[in-house]
PDB file of C-alpha atoms in Angstrom:
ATOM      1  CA  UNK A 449     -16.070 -16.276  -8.273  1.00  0.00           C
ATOM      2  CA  UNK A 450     -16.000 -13.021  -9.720  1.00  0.00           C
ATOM      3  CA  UNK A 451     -14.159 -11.132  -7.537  1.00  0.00           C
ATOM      4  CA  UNK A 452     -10.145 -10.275  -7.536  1.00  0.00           C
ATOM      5  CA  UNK A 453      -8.198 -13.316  -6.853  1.00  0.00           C
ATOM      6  CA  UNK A 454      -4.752 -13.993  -5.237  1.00  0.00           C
ATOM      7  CA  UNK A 455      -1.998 -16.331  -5.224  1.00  0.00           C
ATOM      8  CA  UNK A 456      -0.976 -17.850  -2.793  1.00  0.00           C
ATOM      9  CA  UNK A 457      -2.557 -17.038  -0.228  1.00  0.00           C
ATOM     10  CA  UNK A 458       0.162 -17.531   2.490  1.00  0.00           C
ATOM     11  CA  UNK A 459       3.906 -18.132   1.612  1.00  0.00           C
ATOM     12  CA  UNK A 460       6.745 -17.964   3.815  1.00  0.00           C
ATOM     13  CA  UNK A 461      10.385 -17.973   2.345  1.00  0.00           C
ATOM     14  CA  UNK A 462      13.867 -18.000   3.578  1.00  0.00           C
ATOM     15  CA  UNK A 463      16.135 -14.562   3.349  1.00  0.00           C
ATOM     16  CA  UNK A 464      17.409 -14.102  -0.001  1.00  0.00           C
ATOM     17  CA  UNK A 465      14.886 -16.293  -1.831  1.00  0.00           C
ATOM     18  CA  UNK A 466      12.856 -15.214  -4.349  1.00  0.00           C
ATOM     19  CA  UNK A 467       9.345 -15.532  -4.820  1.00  0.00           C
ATOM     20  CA  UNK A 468       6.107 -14.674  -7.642  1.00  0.00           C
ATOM     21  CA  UNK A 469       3.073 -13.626  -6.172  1.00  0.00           C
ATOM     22  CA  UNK A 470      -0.019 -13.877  -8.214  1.00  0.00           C
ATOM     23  CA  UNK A 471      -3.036 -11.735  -9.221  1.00  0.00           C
ATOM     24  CA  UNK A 472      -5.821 -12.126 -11.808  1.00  0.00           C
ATOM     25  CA  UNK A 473      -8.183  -9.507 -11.638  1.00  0.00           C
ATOM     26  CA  UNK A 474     -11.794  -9.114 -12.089  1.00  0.00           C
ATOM     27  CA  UNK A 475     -12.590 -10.009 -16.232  1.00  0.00           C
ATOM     28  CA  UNK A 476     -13.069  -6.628 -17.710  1.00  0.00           C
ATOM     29  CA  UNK A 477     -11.140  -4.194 -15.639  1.00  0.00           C
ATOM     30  CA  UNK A 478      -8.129  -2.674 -17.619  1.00  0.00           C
ATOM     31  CA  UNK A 479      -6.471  -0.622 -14.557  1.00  0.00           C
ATOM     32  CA  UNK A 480      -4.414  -3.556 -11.745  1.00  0.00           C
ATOM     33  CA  UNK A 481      -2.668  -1.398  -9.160  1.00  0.00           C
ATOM     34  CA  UNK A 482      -0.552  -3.758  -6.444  1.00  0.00           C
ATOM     35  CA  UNK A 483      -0.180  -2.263  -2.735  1.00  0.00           C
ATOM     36  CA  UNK A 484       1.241  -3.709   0.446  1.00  0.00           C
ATOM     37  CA  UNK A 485       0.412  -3.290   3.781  1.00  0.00           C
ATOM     38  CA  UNK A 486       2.978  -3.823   6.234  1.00  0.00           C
ATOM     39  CA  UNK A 487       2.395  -4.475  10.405  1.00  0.00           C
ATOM     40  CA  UNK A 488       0.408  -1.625  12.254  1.00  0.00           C
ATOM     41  CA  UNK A 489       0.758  -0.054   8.455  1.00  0.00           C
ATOM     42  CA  UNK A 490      -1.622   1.355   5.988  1.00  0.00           C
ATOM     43  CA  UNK A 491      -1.970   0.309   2.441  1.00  0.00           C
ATOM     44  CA  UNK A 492       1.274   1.469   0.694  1.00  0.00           C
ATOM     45  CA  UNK A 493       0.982   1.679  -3.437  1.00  0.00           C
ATOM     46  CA  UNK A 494       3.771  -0.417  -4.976  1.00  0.00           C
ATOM     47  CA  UNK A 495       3.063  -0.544  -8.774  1.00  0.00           C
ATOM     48  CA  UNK A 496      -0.158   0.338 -11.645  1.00  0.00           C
ATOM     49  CA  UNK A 497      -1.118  -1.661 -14.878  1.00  0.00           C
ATOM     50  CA  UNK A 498      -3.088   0.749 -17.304  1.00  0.00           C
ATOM     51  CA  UNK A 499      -3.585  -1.175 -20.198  1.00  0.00           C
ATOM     52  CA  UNK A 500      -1.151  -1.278 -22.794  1.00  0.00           C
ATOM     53  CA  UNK A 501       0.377   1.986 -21.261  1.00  0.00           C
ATOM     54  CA  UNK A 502       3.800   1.546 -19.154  1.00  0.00           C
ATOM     55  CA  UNK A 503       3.619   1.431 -15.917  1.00  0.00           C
ATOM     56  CA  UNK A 504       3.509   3.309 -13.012  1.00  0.00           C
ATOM     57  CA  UNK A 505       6.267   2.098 -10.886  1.00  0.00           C
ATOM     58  CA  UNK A 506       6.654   5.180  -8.667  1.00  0.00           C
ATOM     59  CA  UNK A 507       5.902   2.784  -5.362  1.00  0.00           C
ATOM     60  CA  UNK A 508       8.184   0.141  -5.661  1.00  0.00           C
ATOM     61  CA  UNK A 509      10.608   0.348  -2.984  1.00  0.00           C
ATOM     62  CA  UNK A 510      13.585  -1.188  -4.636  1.00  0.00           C
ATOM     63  CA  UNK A 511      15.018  -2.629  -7.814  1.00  0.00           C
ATOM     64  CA  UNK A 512      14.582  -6.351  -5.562  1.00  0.00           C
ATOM     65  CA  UNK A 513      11.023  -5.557  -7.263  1.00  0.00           C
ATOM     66  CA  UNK A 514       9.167  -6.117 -10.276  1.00  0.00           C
ATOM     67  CA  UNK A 515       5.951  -7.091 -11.913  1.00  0.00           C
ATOM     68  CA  UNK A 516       4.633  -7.632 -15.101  1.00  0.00           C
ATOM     69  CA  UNK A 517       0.630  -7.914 -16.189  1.00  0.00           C
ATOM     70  CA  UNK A 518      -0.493  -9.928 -19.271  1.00  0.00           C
ATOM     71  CA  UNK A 519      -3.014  -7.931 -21.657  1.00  0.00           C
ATOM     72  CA  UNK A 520      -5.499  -6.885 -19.337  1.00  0.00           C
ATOM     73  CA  UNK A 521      -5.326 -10.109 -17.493  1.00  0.00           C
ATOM     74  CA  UNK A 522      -2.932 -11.957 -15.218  1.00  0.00           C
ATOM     75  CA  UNK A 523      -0.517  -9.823 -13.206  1.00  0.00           C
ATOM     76  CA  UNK A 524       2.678 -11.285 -11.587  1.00  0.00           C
ATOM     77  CA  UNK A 525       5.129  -9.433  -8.989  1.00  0.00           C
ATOM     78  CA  UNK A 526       8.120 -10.809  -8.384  1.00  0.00           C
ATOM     79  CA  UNK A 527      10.301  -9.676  -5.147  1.00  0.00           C
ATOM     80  CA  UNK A 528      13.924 -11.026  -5.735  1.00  0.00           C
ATOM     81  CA  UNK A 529      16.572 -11.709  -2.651  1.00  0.00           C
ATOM     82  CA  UNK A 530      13.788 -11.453  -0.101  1.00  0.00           C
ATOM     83  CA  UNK A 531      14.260  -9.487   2.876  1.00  0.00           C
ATOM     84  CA  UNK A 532      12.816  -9.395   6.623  1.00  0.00           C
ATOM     85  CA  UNK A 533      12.231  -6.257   5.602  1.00  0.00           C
ATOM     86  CA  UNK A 534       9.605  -7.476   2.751  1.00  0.00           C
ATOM     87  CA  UNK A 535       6.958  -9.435   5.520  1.00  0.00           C
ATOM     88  CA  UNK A 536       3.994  -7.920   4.566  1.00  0.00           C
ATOM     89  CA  UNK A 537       0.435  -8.624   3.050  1.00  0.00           C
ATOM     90  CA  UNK A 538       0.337  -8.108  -0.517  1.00  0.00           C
ATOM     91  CA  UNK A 539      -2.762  -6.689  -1.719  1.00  0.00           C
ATOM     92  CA  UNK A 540      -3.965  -6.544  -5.640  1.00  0.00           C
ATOM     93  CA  UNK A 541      -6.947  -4.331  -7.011  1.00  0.00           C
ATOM     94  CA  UNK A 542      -8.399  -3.801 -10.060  1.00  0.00           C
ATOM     95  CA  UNK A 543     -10.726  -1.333 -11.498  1.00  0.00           C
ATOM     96  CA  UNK A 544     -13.208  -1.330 -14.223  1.00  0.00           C
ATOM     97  CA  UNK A 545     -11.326   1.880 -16.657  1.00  0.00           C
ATOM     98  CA  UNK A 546      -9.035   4.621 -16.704  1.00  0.00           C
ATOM     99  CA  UNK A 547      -9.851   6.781 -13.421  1.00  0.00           C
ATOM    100  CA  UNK A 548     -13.348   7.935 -12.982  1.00  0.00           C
ATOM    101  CA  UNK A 549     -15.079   9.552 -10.157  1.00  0.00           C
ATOM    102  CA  UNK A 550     -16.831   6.864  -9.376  1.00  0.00           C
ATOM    103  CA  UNK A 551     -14.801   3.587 -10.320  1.00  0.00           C
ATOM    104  CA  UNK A 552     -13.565   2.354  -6.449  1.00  0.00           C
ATOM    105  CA  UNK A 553     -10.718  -0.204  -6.746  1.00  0.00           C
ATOM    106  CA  UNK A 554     -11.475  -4.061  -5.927  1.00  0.00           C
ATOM    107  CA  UNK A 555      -9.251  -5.759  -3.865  1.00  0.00           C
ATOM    108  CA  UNK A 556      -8.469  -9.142  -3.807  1.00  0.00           C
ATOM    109  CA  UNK A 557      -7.886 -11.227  -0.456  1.00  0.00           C
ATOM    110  CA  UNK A 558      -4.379 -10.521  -0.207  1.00  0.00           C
ATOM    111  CA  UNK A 559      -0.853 -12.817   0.074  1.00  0.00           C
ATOM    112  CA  UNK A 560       0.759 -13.039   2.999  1.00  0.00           C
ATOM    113  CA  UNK A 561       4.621 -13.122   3.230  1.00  0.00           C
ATOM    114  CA  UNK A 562       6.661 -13.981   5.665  1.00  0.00           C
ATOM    115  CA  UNK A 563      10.899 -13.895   5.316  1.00  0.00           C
ATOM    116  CA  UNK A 564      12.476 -15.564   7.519  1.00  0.00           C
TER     117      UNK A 564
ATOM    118  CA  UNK B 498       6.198  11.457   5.224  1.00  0.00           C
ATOM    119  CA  UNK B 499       2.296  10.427   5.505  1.00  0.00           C
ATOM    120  CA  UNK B 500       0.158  12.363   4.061  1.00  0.00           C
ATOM    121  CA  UNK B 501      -3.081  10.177   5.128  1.00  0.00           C
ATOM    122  CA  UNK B 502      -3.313   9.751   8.781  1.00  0.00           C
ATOM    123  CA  UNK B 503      -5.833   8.300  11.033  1.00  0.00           C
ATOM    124  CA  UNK B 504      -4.725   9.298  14.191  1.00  0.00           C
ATOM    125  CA  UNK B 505      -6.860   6.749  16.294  1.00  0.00           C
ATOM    126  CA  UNK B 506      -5.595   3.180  16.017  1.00  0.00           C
ATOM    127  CA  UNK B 507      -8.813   2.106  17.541  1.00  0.00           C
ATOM    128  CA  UNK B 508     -11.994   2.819  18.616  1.00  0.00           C
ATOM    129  CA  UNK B 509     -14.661   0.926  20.665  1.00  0.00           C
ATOM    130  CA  UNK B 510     -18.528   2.151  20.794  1.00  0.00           C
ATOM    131  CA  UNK B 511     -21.863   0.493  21.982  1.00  0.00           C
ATOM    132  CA  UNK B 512     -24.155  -1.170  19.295  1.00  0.00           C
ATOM    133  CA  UNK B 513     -26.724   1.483  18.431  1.00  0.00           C
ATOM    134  CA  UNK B 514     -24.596   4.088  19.022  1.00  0.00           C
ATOM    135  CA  UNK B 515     -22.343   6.446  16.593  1.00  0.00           C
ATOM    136  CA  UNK B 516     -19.095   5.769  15.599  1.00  0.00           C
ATOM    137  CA  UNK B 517     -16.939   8.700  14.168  1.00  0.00           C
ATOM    138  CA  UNK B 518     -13.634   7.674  12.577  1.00  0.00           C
ATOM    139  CA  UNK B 519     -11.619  10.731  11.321  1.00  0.00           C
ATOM    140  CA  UNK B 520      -8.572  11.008   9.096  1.00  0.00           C
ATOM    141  CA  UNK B 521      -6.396  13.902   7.985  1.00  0.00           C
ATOM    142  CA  UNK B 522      -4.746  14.772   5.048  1.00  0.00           C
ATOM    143  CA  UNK B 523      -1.799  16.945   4.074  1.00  0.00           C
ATOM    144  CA  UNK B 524      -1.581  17.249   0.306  1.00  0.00           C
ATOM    145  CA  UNK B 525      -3.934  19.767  -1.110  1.00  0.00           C
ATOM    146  CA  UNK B 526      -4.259  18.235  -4.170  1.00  0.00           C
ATOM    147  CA  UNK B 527      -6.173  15.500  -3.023  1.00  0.00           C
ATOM    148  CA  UNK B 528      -9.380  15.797  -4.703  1.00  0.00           C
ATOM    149  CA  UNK B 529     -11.414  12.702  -3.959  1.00  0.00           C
ATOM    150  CA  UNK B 530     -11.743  10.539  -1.007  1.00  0.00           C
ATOM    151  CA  UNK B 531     -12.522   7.242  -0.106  1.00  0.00           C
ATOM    152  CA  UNK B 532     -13.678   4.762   3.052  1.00  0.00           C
ATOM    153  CA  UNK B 533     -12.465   1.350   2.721  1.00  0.00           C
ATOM    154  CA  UNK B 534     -13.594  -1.311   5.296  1.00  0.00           C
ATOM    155  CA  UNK B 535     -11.724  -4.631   5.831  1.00  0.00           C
ATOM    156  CA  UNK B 536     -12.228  -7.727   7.955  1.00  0.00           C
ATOM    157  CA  UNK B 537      -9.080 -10.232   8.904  1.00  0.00           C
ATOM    158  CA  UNK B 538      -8.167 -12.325   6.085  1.00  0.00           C
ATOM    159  CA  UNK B 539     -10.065 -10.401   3.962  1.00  0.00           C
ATOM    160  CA  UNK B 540      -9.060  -7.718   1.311  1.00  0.00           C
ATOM    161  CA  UNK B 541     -10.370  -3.625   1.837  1.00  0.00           C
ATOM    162  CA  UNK B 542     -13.858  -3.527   0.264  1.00  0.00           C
ATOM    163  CA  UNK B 543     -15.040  -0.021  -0.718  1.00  0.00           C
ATOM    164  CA  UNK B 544     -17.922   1.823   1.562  1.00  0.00           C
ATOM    165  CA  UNK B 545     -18.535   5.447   0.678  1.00  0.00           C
ATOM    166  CA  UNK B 546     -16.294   8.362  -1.153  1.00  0.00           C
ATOM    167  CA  UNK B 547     -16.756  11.830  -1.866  1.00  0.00           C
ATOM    168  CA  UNK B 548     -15.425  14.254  -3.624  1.00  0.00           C
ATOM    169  CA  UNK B 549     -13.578  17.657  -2.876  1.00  0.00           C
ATOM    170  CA  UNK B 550     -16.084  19.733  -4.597  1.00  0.00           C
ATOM    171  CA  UNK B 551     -19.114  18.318  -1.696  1.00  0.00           C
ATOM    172  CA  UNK B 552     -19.037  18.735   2.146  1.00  0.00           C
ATOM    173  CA  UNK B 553     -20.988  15.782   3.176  1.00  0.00           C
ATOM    174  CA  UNK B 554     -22.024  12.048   1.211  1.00  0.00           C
ATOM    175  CA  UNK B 555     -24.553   9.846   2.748  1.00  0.00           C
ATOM    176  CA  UNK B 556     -25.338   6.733   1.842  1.00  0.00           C
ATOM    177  CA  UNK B 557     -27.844   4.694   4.647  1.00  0.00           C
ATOM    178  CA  UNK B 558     -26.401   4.490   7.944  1.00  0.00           C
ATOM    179  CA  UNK B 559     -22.874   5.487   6.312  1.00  0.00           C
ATOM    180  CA  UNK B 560     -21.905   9.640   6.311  1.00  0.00           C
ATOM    181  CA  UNK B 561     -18.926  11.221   5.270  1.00  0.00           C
ATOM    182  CA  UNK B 562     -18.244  14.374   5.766  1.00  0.00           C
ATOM    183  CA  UNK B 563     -15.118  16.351   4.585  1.00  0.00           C
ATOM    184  CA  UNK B 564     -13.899  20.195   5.736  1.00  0.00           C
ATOM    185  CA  UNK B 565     -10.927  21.302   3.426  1.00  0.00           C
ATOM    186  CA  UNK B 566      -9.894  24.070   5.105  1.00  0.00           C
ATOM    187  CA  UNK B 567      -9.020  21.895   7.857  1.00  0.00           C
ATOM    188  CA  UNK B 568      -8.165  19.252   5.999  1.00  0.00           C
ATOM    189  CA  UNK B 569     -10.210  16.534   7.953  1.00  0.00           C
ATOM    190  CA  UNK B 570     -12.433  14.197   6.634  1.00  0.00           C
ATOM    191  CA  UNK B 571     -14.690  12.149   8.759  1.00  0.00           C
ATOM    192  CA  UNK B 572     -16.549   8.636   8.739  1.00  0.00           C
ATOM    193  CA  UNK B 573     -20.088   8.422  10.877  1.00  0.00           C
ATOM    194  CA  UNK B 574     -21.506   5.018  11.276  1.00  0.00           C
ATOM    195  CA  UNK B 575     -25.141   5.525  12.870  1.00  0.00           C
ATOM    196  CA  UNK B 576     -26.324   3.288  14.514  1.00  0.00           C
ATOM    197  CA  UNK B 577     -23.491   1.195  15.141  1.00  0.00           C
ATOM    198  CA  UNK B 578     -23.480  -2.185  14.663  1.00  0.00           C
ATOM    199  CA  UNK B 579     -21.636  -5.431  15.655  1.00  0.00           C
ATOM    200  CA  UNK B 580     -21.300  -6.233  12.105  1.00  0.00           C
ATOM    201  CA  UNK B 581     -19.679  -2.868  11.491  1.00  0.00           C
ATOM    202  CA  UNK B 582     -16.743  -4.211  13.798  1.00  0.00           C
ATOM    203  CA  UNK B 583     -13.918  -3.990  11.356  1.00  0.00           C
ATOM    204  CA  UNK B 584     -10.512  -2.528   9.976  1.00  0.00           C
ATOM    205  CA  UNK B 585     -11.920   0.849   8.845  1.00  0.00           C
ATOM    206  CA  UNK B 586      -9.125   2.530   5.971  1.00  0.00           C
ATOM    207  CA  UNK B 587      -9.243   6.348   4.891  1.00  0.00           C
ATOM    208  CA  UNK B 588      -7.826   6.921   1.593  1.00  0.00           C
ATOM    209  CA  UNK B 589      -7.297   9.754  -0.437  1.00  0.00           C
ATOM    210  CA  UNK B 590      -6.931  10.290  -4.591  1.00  0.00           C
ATOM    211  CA  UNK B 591      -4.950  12.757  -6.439  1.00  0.00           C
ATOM    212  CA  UNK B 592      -6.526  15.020  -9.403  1.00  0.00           C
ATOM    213  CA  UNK B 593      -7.849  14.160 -12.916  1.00  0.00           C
ATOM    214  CA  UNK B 594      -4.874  12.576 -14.880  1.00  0.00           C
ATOM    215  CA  UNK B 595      -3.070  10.977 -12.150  1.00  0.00           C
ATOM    216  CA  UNK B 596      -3.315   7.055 -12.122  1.00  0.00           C
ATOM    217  CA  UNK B 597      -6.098   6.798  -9.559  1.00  0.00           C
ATOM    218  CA  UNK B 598      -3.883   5.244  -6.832  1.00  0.00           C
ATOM    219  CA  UNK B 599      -4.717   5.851  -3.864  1.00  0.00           C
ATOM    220  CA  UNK B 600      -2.853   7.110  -0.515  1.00  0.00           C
ATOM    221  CA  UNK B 601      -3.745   4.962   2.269  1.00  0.00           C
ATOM    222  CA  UNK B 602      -4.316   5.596   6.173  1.00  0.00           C
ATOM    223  CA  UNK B 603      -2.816   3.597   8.819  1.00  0.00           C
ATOM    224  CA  UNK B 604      -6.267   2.461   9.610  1.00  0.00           C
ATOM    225  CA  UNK B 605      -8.739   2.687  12.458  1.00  0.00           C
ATOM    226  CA  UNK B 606      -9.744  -0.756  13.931  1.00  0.00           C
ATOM    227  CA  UNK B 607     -13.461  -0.393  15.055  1.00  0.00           C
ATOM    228  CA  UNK B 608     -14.774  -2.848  17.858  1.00  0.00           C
ATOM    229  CA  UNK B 609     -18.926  -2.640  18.109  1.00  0.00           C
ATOM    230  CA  UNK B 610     -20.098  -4.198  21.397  1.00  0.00           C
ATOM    231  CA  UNK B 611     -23.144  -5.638  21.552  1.00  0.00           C
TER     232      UNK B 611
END
């Protein structure tokens, strides 16, 4: 398909684990922005892939988390010693270039996590 | 501190009528908003924007309108339909130069009946 695509799709995890969640995005698009949404939440910005350009890490909630993006391919984000706390959906976009007016983000299906 | 809120966690409405989600903002910086529908399982898919310069954005059965002195923007789905029954996200975009990420609502959850 050619649509965002995530990885895996469910994964549940003991506390204190840690665990990769996956993201490749649609061909093309050079901005990857990772968001979670947590129960009875909204959609809560975690990290943003620009290109070659450092990130924008101004959402991630602790130094448990990181994530890394290939090129202008693959992205990765790692959560290390999982908490309860981290249960959410974990939602990846993408975007066709650097932030136009009309360039809406395109989100893949999401991975579920569970720590138990 | 949110500074996207949908105050209605839900909202229930009668196929072929209209269904008015609303969301309000704090930051005044915000300068472009967006509707983002999603269905279980599934991730947000994009429905309409507009931006702070406009009051109103149609696009078929799909209007947004948007008052910045009040800071209230509003989703009108007319006529409703079953279909339409979904997860319905407001979210809001700072100024030119920023990253483009966007500031989420809690979400509205929209039940059409048939």
């Amino acid at each position: 398909g050619a649509g965002v695509s995530q990885s895996p799709s469910n994964k549940v995890t003991e506390k204190g684990k840690d665990v990769e969640l996956r993201c490749d995005p649609i061909s093309g698009h050079t901005a990857l922005y990772w968001y979670r949404q947590s129960l009875g939440q909204g959609l809560e910005f975690l990290i943003y892939f620009q290109g070659n350009s450092a990130p924008d890490k101004s959402g991630l909630p602790s130094d448990r988390f990181s994530a890394e993006r290939t090129g202008e391919s693959v992205s990765t984000l790692t959560i290390q010693r999982t908490q309860q706390e981290d249960s959410a959906v974990y939602l990846c976009a993408s975007r066709p270039a650097p932030p136009g007016r009309l360039n809406e983000q395109f989100f893949g299906p999401g991975t579920r996590l569970t720590v138990l | 501190d949110q500074q996207v809120k949908q105050n209605s966690p839900s909202l229930s409405v009668q196929e072929g009528r209209i269904s008015i989600l609303n969301c309000d903002y704090t930051n005044s910086m915000f300068d472009y908003f967006l509707w983002y529908k999603k269905y279980p399982a599934e991730g947000p898919t994009f429905l309409i924007s507009i931006s702070s310069i406009k009051d109103k954005n149609e696009d078929g059965r799909f209007t947004v309108f948007l008052n910045k002195s009040a800071k209230h923007l509003s989703l009108h789905i007319v006529p409703s339909q079953p279909g339409d029954s979904a997860v319905y996200f407001c979210a809001a975009e700072l100024g030119s130069g920023n990253t483009g990420k966007l500031i989420f609502g809690q979400g509205t959850t929209l039940q059409v009946k048939p």
